[in-house]
Every structure is written in C-alpha cells, then in structure tokens.
Coordinates of C-alpha atoms in Angstrom, one line a residue:
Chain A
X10 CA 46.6 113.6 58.6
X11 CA 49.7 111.7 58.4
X12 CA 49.7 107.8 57.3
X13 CA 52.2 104.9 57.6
X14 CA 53.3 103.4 54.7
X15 CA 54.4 99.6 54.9
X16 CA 57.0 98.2 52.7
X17 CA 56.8 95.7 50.3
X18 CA 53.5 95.6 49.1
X19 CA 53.6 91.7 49.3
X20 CA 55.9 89.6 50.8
X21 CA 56.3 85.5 49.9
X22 CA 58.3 83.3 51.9
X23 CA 58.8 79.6 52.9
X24 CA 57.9 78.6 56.6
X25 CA 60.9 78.9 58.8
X26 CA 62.0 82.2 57.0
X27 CA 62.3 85.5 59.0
X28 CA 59.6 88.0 57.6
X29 CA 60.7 91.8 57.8
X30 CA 58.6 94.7 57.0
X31 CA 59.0 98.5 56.9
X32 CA 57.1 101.2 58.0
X33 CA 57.3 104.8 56.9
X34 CA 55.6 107.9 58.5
X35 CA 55.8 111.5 57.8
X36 CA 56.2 113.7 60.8
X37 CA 57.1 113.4 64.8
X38 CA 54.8 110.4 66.3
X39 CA 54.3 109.8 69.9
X40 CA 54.0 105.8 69.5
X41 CA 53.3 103.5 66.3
X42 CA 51.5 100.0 66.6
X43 CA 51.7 97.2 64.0
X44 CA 48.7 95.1 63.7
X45 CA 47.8 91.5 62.0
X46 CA 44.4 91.1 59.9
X47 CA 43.4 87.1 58.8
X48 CA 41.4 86.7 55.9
X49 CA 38.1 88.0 56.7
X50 CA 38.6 88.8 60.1
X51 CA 39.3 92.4 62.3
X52 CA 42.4 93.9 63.6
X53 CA 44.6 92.2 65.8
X54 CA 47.0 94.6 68.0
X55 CA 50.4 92.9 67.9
X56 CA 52.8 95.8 69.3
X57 CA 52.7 99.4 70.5
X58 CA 56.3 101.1 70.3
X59 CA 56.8 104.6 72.0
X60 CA 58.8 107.6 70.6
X61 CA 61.3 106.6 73.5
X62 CA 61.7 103.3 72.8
X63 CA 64.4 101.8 69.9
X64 CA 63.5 98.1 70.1
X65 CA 60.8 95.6 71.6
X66 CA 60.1 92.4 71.1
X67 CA 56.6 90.0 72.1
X68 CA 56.9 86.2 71.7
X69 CA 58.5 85.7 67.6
X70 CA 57.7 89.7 66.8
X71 CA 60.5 91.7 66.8
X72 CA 59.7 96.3 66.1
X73 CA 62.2 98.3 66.0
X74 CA 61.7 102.3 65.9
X75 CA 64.4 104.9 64.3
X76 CA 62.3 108.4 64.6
X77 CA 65.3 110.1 63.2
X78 CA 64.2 108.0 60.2
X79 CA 60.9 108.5 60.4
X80 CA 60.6 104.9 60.0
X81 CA 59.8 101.3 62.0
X82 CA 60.3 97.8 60.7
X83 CA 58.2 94.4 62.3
X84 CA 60.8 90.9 62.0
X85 CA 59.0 88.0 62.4
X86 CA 61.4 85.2 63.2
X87 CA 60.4 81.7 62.5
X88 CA 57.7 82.1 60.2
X89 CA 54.5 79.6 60.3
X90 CA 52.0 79.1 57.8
X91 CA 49.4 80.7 61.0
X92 CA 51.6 84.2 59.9
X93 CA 49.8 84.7 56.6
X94 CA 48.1 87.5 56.9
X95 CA 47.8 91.3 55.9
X96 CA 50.2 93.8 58.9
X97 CA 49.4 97.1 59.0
X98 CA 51.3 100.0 61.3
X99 CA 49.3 102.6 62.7
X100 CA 50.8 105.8 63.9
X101 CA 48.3 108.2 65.6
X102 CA 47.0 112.0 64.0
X103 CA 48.6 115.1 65.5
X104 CA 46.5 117.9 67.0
X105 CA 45.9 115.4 70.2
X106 CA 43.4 113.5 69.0
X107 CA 45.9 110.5 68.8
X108 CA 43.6 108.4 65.8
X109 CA 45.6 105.7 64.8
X110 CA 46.0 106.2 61.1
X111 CA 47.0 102.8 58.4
X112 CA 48.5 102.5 55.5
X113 CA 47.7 100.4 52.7
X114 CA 49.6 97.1 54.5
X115 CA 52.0 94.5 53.7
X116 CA 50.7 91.4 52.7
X117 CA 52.7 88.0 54.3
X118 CA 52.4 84.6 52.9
X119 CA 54.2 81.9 54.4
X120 CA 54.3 78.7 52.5
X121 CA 54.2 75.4 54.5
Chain B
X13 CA 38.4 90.9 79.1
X14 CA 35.2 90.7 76.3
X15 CA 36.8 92.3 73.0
X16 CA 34.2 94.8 71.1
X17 CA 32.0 93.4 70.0
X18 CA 29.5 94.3 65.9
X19 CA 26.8 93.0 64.4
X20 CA 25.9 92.3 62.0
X21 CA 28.9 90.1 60.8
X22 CA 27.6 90.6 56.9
X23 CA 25.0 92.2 55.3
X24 CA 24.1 92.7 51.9
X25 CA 21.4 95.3 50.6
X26 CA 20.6 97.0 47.2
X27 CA 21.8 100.4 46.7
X28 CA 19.7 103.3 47.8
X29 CA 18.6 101.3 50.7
X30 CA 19.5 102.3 54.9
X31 CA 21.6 100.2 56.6
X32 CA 23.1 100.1 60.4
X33 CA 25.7 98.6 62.2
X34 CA 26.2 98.2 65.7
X35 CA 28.9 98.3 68.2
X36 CA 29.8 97.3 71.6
X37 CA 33.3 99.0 73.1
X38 CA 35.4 97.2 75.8
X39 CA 34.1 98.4 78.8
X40 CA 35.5 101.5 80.4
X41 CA 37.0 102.6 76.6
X42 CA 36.0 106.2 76.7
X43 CA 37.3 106.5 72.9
X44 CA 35.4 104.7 69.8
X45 CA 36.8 104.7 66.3
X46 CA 34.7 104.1 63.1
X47 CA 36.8 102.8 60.3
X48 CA 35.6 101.6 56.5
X49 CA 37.7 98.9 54.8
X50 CA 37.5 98.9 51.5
X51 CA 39.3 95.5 49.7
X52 CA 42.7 95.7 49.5
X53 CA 43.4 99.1 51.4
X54 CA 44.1 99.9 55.1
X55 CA 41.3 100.8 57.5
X56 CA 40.0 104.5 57.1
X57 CA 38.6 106.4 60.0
X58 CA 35.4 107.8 59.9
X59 CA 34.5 108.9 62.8
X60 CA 36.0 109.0 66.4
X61 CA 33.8 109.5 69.5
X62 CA 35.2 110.8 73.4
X63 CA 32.7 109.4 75.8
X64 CA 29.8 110.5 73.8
X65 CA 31.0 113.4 72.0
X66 CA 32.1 113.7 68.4
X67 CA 36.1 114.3 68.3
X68 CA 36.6 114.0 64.6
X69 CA 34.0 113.3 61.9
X70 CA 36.1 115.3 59.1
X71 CA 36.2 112.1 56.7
X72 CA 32.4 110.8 57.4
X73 CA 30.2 111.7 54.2
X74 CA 27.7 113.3 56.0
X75 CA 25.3 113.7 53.3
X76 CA 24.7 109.9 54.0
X77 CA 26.6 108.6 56.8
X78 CA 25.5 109.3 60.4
X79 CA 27.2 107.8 63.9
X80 CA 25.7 108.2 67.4
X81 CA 27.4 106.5 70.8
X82 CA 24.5 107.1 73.2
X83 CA 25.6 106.8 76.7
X84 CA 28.9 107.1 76.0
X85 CA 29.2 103.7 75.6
X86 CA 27.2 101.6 72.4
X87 CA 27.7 103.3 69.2
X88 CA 25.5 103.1 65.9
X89 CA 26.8 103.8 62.5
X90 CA 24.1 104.1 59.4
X91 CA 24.3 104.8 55.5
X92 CA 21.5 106.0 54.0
X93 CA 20.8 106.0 51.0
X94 CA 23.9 103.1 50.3
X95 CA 25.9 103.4 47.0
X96 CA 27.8 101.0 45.7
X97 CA 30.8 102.5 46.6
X98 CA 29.9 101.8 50.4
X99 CA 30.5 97.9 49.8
X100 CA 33.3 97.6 52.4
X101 CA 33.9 96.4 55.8
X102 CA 33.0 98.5 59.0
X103 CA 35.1 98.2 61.9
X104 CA 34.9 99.5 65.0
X105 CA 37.4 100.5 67.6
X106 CA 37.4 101.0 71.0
X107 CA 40.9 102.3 73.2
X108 CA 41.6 103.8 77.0
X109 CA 42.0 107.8 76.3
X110 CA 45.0 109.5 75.8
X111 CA 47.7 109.3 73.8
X112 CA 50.1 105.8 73.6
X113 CA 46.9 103.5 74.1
X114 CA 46.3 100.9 71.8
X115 CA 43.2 100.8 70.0
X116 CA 40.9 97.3 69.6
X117 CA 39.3 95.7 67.0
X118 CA 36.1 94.1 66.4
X119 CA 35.7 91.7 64.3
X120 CA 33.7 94.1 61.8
X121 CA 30.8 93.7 59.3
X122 CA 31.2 92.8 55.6
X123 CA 29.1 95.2 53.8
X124 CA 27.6 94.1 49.7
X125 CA 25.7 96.5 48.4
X126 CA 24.3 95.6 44.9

C-alpha cells in the first residue's frame, strides 16, 4: 500500500505567519485529503483535492496538487494559535478499495 | 449531521486481558475504517468493512484482534488477549462508497494497557 509522507516533521511559527506543508506520495492517486488532529482528539477532514484539480482553497486553507510530482502542499495563511495541531494527508490504496492511507504527519505550532 | 460516534473515550486494562470498542458510523456510510494510533505516528488501518462485509483486514493481527459490523451499520473491534504493544488510540471511520469520498472521524478511544 502506498503512504503520504508530510514534510517537515515539525513546523514552529509565530501567529500571523503562513504555515506550508508538503506531501509526498508514491504512485497515481485518484484524490488526496489533508486532515487536522488537536491534542487528544480524532481526525478532522479539512480538504479533499481530486487528480483533476491543481488548486483549492476552504476559508485560510490553501492545497495545491502537482501529480506530475507526485506531491501536494497545505498553506495555511494567517496562522492562529487554534492551528496547533498535528496535519496529516491521506491518499487512498489502489486495487479499488480507495483506504485512505497517512503518513507519519507534520506537527504545527503557532505561537501567540 | 451526528459525526461517528466510540466509546469508550479511554480505557486502561492490564495486559492479557479482552477489551472492546464500539462504534457508531454516520448514517447511510456503507464503508467503516478501523485505524490504531500509536503516539507520534499517523493512523494505521486495520480493518475496512463494505456494508457488512470484510474489504481488507490484511494488517489486523488476527491471532488477537477481531472486528464485526453487524447490520451493516454498528461495528465492534476487540483484542484479546492485549499486549502492551496495543496501548494506542482506536479510531474509527465511516465515508459514502466509492472512490473521491472523504472519510470521518470519531473522536476515538485512548487505549493503556499496563
């Protein structure tokens, strides 16, 4: 099975900053999500990009997809102290199945 | 829309014992997703389930893992006997079927196994 890999590991920023991180995959996907996990708490869905798509943006969260790189990067503009968390992309297994599979994460902290 | 919904939120047990988590789907998901979350690493899937057949199980340890989604909706997951090892979180997921749906989180359950 194929996995995203986010890049950097950690990420430490003031509030106010734009956050970007990078997303690496291995062969052809048919969409990739990036999702948000608080402290303690599950999986939020943030974004689901298709294979067809370049760019799309919801509310301060920017993705971009380049599948001739194999690769997708998540800007967050503005940053707030609310954006610490771990983000995680998913891109789904081959063979139909479509499990979305996550790598290891990037981990965000936003100083107030 | 209700999210999915787990219990227990946290448990904590001493190894060798049987343990089971519980989850809820959004309605009308026809595709669950068991996933252990071990600290500091990204969700791993254990276990999908179409309505309420077994897709892929190829990374549950059978030998003391078991899943069940009666109905096709509810869905149970169990360890037993627990190792150490096991201490993770268990998240379930619930999306529409088909390819370019996004999948949804509960809020999972904090397993301590000592």
């Amino acid at each position: 099975s194929q996995q995203g890999e986010e890049d950097p590991q950690a990420l430490s920023i003031q509030e106010g900053e734009n956050a970007t991180m990078n997303c690496s995959y291995k062969t052809s996907i048919n969409n990739l999500q990036w999702y948000r996990q608080n402290s303690g708490r599950g999986l939020v869905h943030l974004i689901l990009i298709r294979s067809n798509e370049r760019e799309k943006h919801s509310g301060r969260l920017r993705v971009t997809l380049d599948t001739s790189k194999k690769s997708s990067s998540l800007l967050i503009t503005a940053s707030r102290a609310a954006d610490t968390a771990s983000y995680f992309c998913a891109t789904p297994t081959s063979g139909g199945s479509y499990i979305p599979t996550f790598g290891r994460g990037t981990s965000l902290i936003v100083h107030p | 829309e209700a999210g999915v919904a787990q219990s227990p939120r946290y448990k904590i047990i001493e190894k060798r014992q049987s343990v089971a988590f519980w989850c809820n789907p959004i309605s009308g998901h026809a595709t669950l997703y068991w996933y252990q979350q071990i600290l500091g690493q990204g969700p791993k899937l254990l276990i999908q389930f179409q309505n309420n057949g077994v897709v892929d199980d190829s990374q549950l340890p059978k030998d003391r893992f078991s899943a069940e989604r009666l109905k096709g909706v509810d869905s149970t997951l169990k360890i037993q006997p627990a190792k150490l090892e096991d201490s993770a979180v268990y998240l379930c997921a619930s999306s529409l079927q088909g390819p370019n749906t996004e999948a949804f989180f509960g809020q999972g359950t904090r397993l301590t196994v000592v």
